[in-house]
mmCIF file of C-alpha atoms in Angstrom:
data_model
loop_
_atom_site.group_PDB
_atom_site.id
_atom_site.type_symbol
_atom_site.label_atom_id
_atom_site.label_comp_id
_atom_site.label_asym_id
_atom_site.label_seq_id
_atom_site.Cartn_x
_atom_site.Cartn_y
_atom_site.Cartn_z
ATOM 1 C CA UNK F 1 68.954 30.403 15.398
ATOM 2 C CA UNK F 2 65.258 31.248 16.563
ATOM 3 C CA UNK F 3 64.142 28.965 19.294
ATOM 4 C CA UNK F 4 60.934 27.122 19.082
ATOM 5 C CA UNK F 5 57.942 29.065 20.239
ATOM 6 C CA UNK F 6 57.169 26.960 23.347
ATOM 7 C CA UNK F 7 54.029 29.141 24.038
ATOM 8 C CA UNK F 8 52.784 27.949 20.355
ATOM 9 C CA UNK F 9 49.496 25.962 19.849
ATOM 10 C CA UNK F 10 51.798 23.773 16.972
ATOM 11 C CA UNK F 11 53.522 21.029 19.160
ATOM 12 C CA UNK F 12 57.169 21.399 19.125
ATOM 13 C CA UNK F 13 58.060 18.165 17.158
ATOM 14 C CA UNK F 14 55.786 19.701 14.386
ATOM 15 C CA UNK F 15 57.629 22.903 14.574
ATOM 16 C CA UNK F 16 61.166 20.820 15.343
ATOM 17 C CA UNK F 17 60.073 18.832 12.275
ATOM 18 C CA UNK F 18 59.323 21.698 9.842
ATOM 19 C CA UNK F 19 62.908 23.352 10.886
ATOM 20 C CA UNK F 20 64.358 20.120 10.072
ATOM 21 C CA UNK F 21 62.012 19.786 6.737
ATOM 22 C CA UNK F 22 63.635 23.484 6.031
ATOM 23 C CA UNK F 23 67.233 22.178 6.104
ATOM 24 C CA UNK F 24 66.655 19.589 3.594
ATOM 25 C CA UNK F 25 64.847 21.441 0.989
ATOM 26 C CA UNK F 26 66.988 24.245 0.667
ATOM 27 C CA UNK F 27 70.070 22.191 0.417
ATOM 28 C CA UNK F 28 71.889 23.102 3.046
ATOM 29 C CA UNK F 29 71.594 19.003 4.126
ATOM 30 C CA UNK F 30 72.214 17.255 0.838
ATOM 31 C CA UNK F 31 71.086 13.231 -0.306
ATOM 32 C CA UNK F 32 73.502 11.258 1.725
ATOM 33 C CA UNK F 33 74.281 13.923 4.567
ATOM 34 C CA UNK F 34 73.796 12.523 8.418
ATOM 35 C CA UNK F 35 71.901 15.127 10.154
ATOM 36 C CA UNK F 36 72.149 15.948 13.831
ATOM 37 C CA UNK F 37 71.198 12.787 16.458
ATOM 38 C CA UNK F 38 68.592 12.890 19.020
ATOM 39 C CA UNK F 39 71.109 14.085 21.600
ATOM 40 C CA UNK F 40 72.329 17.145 19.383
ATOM 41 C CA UNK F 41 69.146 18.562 18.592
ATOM 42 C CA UNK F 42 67.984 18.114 22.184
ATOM 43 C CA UNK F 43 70.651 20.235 23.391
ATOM 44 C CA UNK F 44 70.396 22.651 20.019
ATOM 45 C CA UNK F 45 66.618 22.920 20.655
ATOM 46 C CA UNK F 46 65.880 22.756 24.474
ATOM 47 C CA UNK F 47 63.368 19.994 23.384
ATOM 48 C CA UNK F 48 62.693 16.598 25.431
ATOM 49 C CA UNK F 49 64.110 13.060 23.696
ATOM 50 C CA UNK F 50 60.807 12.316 22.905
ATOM 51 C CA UNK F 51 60.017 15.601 20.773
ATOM 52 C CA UNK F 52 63.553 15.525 18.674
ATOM 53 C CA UNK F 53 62.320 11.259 18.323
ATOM 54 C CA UNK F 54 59.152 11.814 16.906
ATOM 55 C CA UNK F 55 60.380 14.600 14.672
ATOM 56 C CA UNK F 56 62.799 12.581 13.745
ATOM 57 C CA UNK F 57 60.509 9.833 12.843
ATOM 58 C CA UNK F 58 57.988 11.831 11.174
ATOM 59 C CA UNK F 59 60.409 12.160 8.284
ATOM 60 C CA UNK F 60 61.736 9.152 7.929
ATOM 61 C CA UNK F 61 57.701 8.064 7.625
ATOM 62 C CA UNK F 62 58.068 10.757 4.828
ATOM 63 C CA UNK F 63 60.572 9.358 2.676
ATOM 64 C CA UNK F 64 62.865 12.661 3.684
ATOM 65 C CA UNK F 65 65.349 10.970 6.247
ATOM 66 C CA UNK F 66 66.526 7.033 6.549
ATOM 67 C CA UNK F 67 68.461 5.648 9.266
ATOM 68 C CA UNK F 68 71.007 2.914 8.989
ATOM 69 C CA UNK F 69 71.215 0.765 12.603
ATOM 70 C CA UNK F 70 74.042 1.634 14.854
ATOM 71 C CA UNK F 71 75.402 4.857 12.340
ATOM 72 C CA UNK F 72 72.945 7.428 12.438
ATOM 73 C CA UNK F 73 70.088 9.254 10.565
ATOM 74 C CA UNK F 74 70.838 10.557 7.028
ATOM 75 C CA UNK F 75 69.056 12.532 4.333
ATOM 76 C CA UNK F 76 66.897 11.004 1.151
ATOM 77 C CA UNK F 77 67.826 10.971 -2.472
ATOM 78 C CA UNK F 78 64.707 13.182 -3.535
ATOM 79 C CA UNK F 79 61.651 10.483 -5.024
ATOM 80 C CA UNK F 80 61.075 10.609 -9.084
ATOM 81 C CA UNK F 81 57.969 11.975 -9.612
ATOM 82 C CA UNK F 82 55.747 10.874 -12.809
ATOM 83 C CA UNK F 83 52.666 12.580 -13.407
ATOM 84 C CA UNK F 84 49.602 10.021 -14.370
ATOM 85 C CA UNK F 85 48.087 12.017 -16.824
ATOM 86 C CA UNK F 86 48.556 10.285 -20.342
ATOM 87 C CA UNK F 87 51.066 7.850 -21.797
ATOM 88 C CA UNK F 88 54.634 7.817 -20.619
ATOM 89 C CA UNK F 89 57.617 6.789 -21.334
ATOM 90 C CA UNK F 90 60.560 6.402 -18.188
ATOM 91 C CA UNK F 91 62.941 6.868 -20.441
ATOM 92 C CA UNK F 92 62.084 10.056 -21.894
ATOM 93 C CA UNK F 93 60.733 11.511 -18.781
ATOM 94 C CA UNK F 94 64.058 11.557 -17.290
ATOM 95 C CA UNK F 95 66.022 12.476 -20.239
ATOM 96 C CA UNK F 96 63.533 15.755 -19.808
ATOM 97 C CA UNK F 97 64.255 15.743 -16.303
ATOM 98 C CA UNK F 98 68.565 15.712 -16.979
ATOM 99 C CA UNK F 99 68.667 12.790 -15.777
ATOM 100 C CA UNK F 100 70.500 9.678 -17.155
ATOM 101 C CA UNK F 101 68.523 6.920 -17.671
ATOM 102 C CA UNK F 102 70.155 3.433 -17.517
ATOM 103 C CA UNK F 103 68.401 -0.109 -18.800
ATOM 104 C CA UNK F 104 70.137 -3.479 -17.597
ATOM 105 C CA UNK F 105 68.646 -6.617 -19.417
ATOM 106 C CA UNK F 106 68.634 -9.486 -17.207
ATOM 107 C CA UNK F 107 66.892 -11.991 -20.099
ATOM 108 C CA UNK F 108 64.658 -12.581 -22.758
ATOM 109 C CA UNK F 109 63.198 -15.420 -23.231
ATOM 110 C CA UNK F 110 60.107 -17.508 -25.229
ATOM 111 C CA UNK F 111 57.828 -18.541 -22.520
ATOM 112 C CA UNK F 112 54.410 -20.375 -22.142
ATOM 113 C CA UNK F 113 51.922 -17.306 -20.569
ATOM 114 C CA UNK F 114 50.335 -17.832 -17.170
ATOM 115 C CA UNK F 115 46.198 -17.281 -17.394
ATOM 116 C CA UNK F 116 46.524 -13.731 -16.520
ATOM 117 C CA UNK F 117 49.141 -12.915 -18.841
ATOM 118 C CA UNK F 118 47.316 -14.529 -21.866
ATOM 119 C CA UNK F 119 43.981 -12.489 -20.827
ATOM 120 C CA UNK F 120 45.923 -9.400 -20.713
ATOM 121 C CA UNK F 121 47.084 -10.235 -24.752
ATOM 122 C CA UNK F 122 43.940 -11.455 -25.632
ATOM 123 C CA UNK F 123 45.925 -15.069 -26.449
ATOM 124 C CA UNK F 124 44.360 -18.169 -27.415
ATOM 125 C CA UNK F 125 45.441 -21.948 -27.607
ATOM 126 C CA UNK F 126 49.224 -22.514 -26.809
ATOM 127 C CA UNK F 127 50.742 -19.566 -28.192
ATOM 128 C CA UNK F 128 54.229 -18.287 -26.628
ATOM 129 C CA UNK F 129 55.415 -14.909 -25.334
ATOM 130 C CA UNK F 130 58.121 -13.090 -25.523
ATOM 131 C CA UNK F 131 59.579 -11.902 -21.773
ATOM 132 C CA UNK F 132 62.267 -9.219 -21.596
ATOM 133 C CA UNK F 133 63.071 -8.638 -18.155
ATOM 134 C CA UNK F 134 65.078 -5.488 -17.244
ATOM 135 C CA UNK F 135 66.086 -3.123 -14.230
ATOM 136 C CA UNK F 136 65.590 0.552 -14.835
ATOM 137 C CA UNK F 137 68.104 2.589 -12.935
ATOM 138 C CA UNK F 138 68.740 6.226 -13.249
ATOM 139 C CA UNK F 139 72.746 6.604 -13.282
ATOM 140 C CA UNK F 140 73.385 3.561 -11.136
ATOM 141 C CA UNK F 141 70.457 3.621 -8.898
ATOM 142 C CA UNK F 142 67.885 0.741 -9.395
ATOM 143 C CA UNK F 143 64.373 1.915 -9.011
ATOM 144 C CA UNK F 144 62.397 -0.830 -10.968
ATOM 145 C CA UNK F 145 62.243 -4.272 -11.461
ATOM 146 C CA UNK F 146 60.261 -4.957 -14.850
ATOM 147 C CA UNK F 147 59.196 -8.028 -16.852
ATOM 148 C CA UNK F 148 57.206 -7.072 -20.376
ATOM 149 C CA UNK F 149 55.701 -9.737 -22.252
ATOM 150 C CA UNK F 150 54.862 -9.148 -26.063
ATOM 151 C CA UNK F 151 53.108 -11.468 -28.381
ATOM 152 C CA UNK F 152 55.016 -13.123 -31.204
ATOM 153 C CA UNK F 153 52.899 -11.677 -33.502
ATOM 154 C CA UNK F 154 54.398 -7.873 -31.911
ATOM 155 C CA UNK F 155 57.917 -9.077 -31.582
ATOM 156 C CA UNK F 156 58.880 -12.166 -34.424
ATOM 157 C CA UNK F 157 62.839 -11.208 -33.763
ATOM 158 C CA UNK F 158 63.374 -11.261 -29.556
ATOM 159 C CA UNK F 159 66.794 -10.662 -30.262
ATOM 160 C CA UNK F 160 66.000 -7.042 -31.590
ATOM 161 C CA UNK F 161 64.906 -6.426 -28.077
ATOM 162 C CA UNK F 162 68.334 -5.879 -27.102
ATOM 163 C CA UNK F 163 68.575 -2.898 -28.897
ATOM 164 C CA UNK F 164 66.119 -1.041 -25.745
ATOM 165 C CA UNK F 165 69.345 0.073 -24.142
ATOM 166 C CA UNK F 166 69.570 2.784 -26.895
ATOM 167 C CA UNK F 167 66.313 3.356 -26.886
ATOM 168 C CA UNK F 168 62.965 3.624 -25.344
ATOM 169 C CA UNK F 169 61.028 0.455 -25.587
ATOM 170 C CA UNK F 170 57.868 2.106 -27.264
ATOM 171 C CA UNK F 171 60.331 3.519 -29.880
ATOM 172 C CA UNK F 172 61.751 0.638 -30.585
ATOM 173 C CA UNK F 173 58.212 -1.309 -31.469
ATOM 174 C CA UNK F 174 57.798 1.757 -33.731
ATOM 175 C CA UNK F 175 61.539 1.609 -35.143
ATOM 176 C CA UNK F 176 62.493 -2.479 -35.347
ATOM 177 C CA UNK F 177 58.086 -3.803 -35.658
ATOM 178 C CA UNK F 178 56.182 -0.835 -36.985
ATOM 179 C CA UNK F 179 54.279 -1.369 -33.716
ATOM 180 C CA UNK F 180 53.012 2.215 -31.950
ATOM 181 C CA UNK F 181 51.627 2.215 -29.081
ATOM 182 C CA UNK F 182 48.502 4.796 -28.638
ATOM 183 C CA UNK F 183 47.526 3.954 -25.287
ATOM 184 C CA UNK F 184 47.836 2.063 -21.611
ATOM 185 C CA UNK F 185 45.722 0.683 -19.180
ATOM 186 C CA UNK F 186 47.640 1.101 -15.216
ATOM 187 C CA UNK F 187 46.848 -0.794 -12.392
ATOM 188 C CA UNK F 188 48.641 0.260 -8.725
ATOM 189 C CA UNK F 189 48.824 -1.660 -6.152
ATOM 190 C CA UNK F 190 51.341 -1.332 -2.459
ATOM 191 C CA UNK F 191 53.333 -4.314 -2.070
ATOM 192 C CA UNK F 192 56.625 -5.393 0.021
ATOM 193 C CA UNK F 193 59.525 -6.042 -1.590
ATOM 194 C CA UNK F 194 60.197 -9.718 -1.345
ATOM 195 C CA UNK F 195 64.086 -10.980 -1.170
ATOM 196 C CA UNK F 196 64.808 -12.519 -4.701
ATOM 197 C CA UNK F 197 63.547 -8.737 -5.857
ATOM 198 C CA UNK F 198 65.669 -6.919 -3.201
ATOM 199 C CA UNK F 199 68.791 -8.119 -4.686
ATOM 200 C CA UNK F 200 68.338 -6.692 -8.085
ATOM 201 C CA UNK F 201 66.958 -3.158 -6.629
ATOM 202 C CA UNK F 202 69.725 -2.939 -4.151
ATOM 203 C CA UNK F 203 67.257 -2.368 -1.158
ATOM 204 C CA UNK F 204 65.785 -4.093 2.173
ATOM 205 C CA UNK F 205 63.456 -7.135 1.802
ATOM 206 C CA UNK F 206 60.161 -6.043 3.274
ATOM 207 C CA UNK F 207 60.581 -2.591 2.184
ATOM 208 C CA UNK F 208 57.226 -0.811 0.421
ATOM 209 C CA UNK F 209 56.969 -0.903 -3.554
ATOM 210 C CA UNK F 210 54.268 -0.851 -5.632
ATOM 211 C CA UNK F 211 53.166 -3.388 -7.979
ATOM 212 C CA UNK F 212 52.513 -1.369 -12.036
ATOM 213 C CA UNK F 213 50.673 -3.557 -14.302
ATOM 214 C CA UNK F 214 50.181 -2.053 -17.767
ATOM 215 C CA UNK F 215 48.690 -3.104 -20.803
ATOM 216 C CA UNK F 216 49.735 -1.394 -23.965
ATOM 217 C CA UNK F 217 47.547 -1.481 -27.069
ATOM 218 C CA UNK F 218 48.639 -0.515 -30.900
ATOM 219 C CA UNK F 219 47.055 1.477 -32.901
ATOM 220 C CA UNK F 220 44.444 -1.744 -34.156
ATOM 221 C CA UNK F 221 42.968 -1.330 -30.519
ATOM 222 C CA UNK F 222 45.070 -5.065 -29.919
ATOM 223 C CA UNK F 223 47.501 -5.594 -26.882
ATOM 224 C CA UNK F 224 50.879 -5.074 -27.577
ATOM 225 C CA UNK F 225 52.653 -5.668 -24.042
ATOM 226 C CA UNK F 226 51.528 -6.414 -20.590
ATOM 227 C CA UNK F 227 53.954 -5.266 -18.368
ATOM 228 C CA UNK F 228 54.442 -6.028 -14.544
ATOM 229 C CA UNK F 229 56.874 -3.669 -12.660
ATOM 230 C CA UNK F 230 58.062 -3.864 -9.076
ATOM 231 C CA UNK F 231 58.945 0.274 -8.150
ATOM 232 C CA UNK F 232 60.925 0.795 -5.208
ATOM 233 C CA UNK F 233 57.985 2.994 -2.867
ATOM 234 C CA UNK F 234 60.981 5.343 -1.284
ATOM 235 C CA UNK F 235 62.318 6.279 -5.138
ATOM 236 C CA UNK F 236 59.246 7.161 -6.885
ATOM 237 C CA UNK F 237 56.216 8.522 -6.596
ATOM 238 C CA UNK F 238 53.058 9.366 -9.024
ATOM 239 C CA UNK F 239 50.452 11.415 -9.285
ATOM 240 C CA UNK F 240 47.461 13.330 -10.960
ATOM 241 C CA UNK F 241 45.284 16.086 -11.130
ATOM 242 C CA UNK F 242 41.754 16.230 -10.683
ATOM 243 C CA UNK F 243 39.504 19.002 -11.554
#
């Protein structure tokens, strides 16, 4: 293997790091795989504790590496990307992708609407909502926790809502409520995940997420669903173009 260029104007635990970066995206370290410790790639290297540390680090700070205390250093399942461009569905994205999405209901339920929600849906008086709360995984792996809340006007039948395991949930308003959905209003915002959430997605309390709010509207220009996700920050990751 080439040694690092020690007479290079790139520190070495940029060029350690890139060598390591190298391993990983080629495959040759798969998801899962413990990689080398600080000792190893000291000796491998002819780099000080410090330089294999930070390189080391750098990744992890990446989303590339994770460590588990007292076993070692091991290698990322690759983040989900979703482009921000127009309307999406999770569902379909990662049937395009191969990948096999998987929805678990965890309830649904008639509830009274906190102020927010009831601005979102444009609600008046005392009216009820409808709250389906799911986690999104792809195979077995959680990567959302999500609560959507429809008016009863949208969804009369709650226990049709069931049915989103076969289906997406936008094709499902179309299928069951003649409801489509033309376009969505998305609001990000970094958040921790706190410990009643952790559970479901299978992850650290304390851990970065963000917080997706999104309000649907029908074709009539009305709300249809306002939707608050929690999205574990080291599984996913958006973006968009600008030009």
């Amino acid at each position: 293997m080439k040694p690092l260029q020690t007479d290079s104007v790139i520190p070495l635990y940029h060029q350690l790091k890139d060598r390591l970066k190298k391993s990983i995206e080629s495959g040759q370290w798969k998801p899962g795989d413990q990689i080398p410790s600080e000792n190893q790639l000291m000796n491998e290297y002819n780099v000080s504790r410090n330089t294999a540390k930070k390189s080391i680090e750098e990744l992890v700070q990446d989303g590339l590496l994770y460590r588990i205390q007292g076993k070692g250093t091991f290698v990322a399942k690759p983040k989900l990307q979703q482009s921000l461009m127009s309307l999406y569905s999770f569902s379909k994205v990662f049937k395009e992708k191969g990948l096999v999405p998987k929805d678990i209901i965890l309830e649904i339920r008639e509830v009274k609407p906190s102020p927010e929600i009831k601005a979102e849906l444009q609600l008046s008086g005392d009216e009820t909502v409808i709250e389906m709360k799911r986690l999104r995984c792809v195979g077995d792996d959680p990567f959302t926790l999500e609560s959507s809340f429809f008016p009863k006007t949208v969804v009369p039948e709650m226990e049709q809502l069931k049915k989103v395991g076969e289906t997406s949930l936008y094709d499902l308003l179309e299928q069951e409520f003649n409801i489509i959905v033309t376009k969505a209003r998305e609001v990000f915002e970094p958040v921790l995940i706190r410990e009643e959430e952790s559970k479901y997605l299978q992850t650290t309390a304390g851990k970065p997420a963000l917080l997706l709010e999104r309000t649907a509207f029908g074709a009539n220009g009305l709300p249809v669903e306002f939707c608050r996700s929690i999205v574990r920050g080291d599984r996913c990751r958006f973006y968009t173009e600008l030009t």
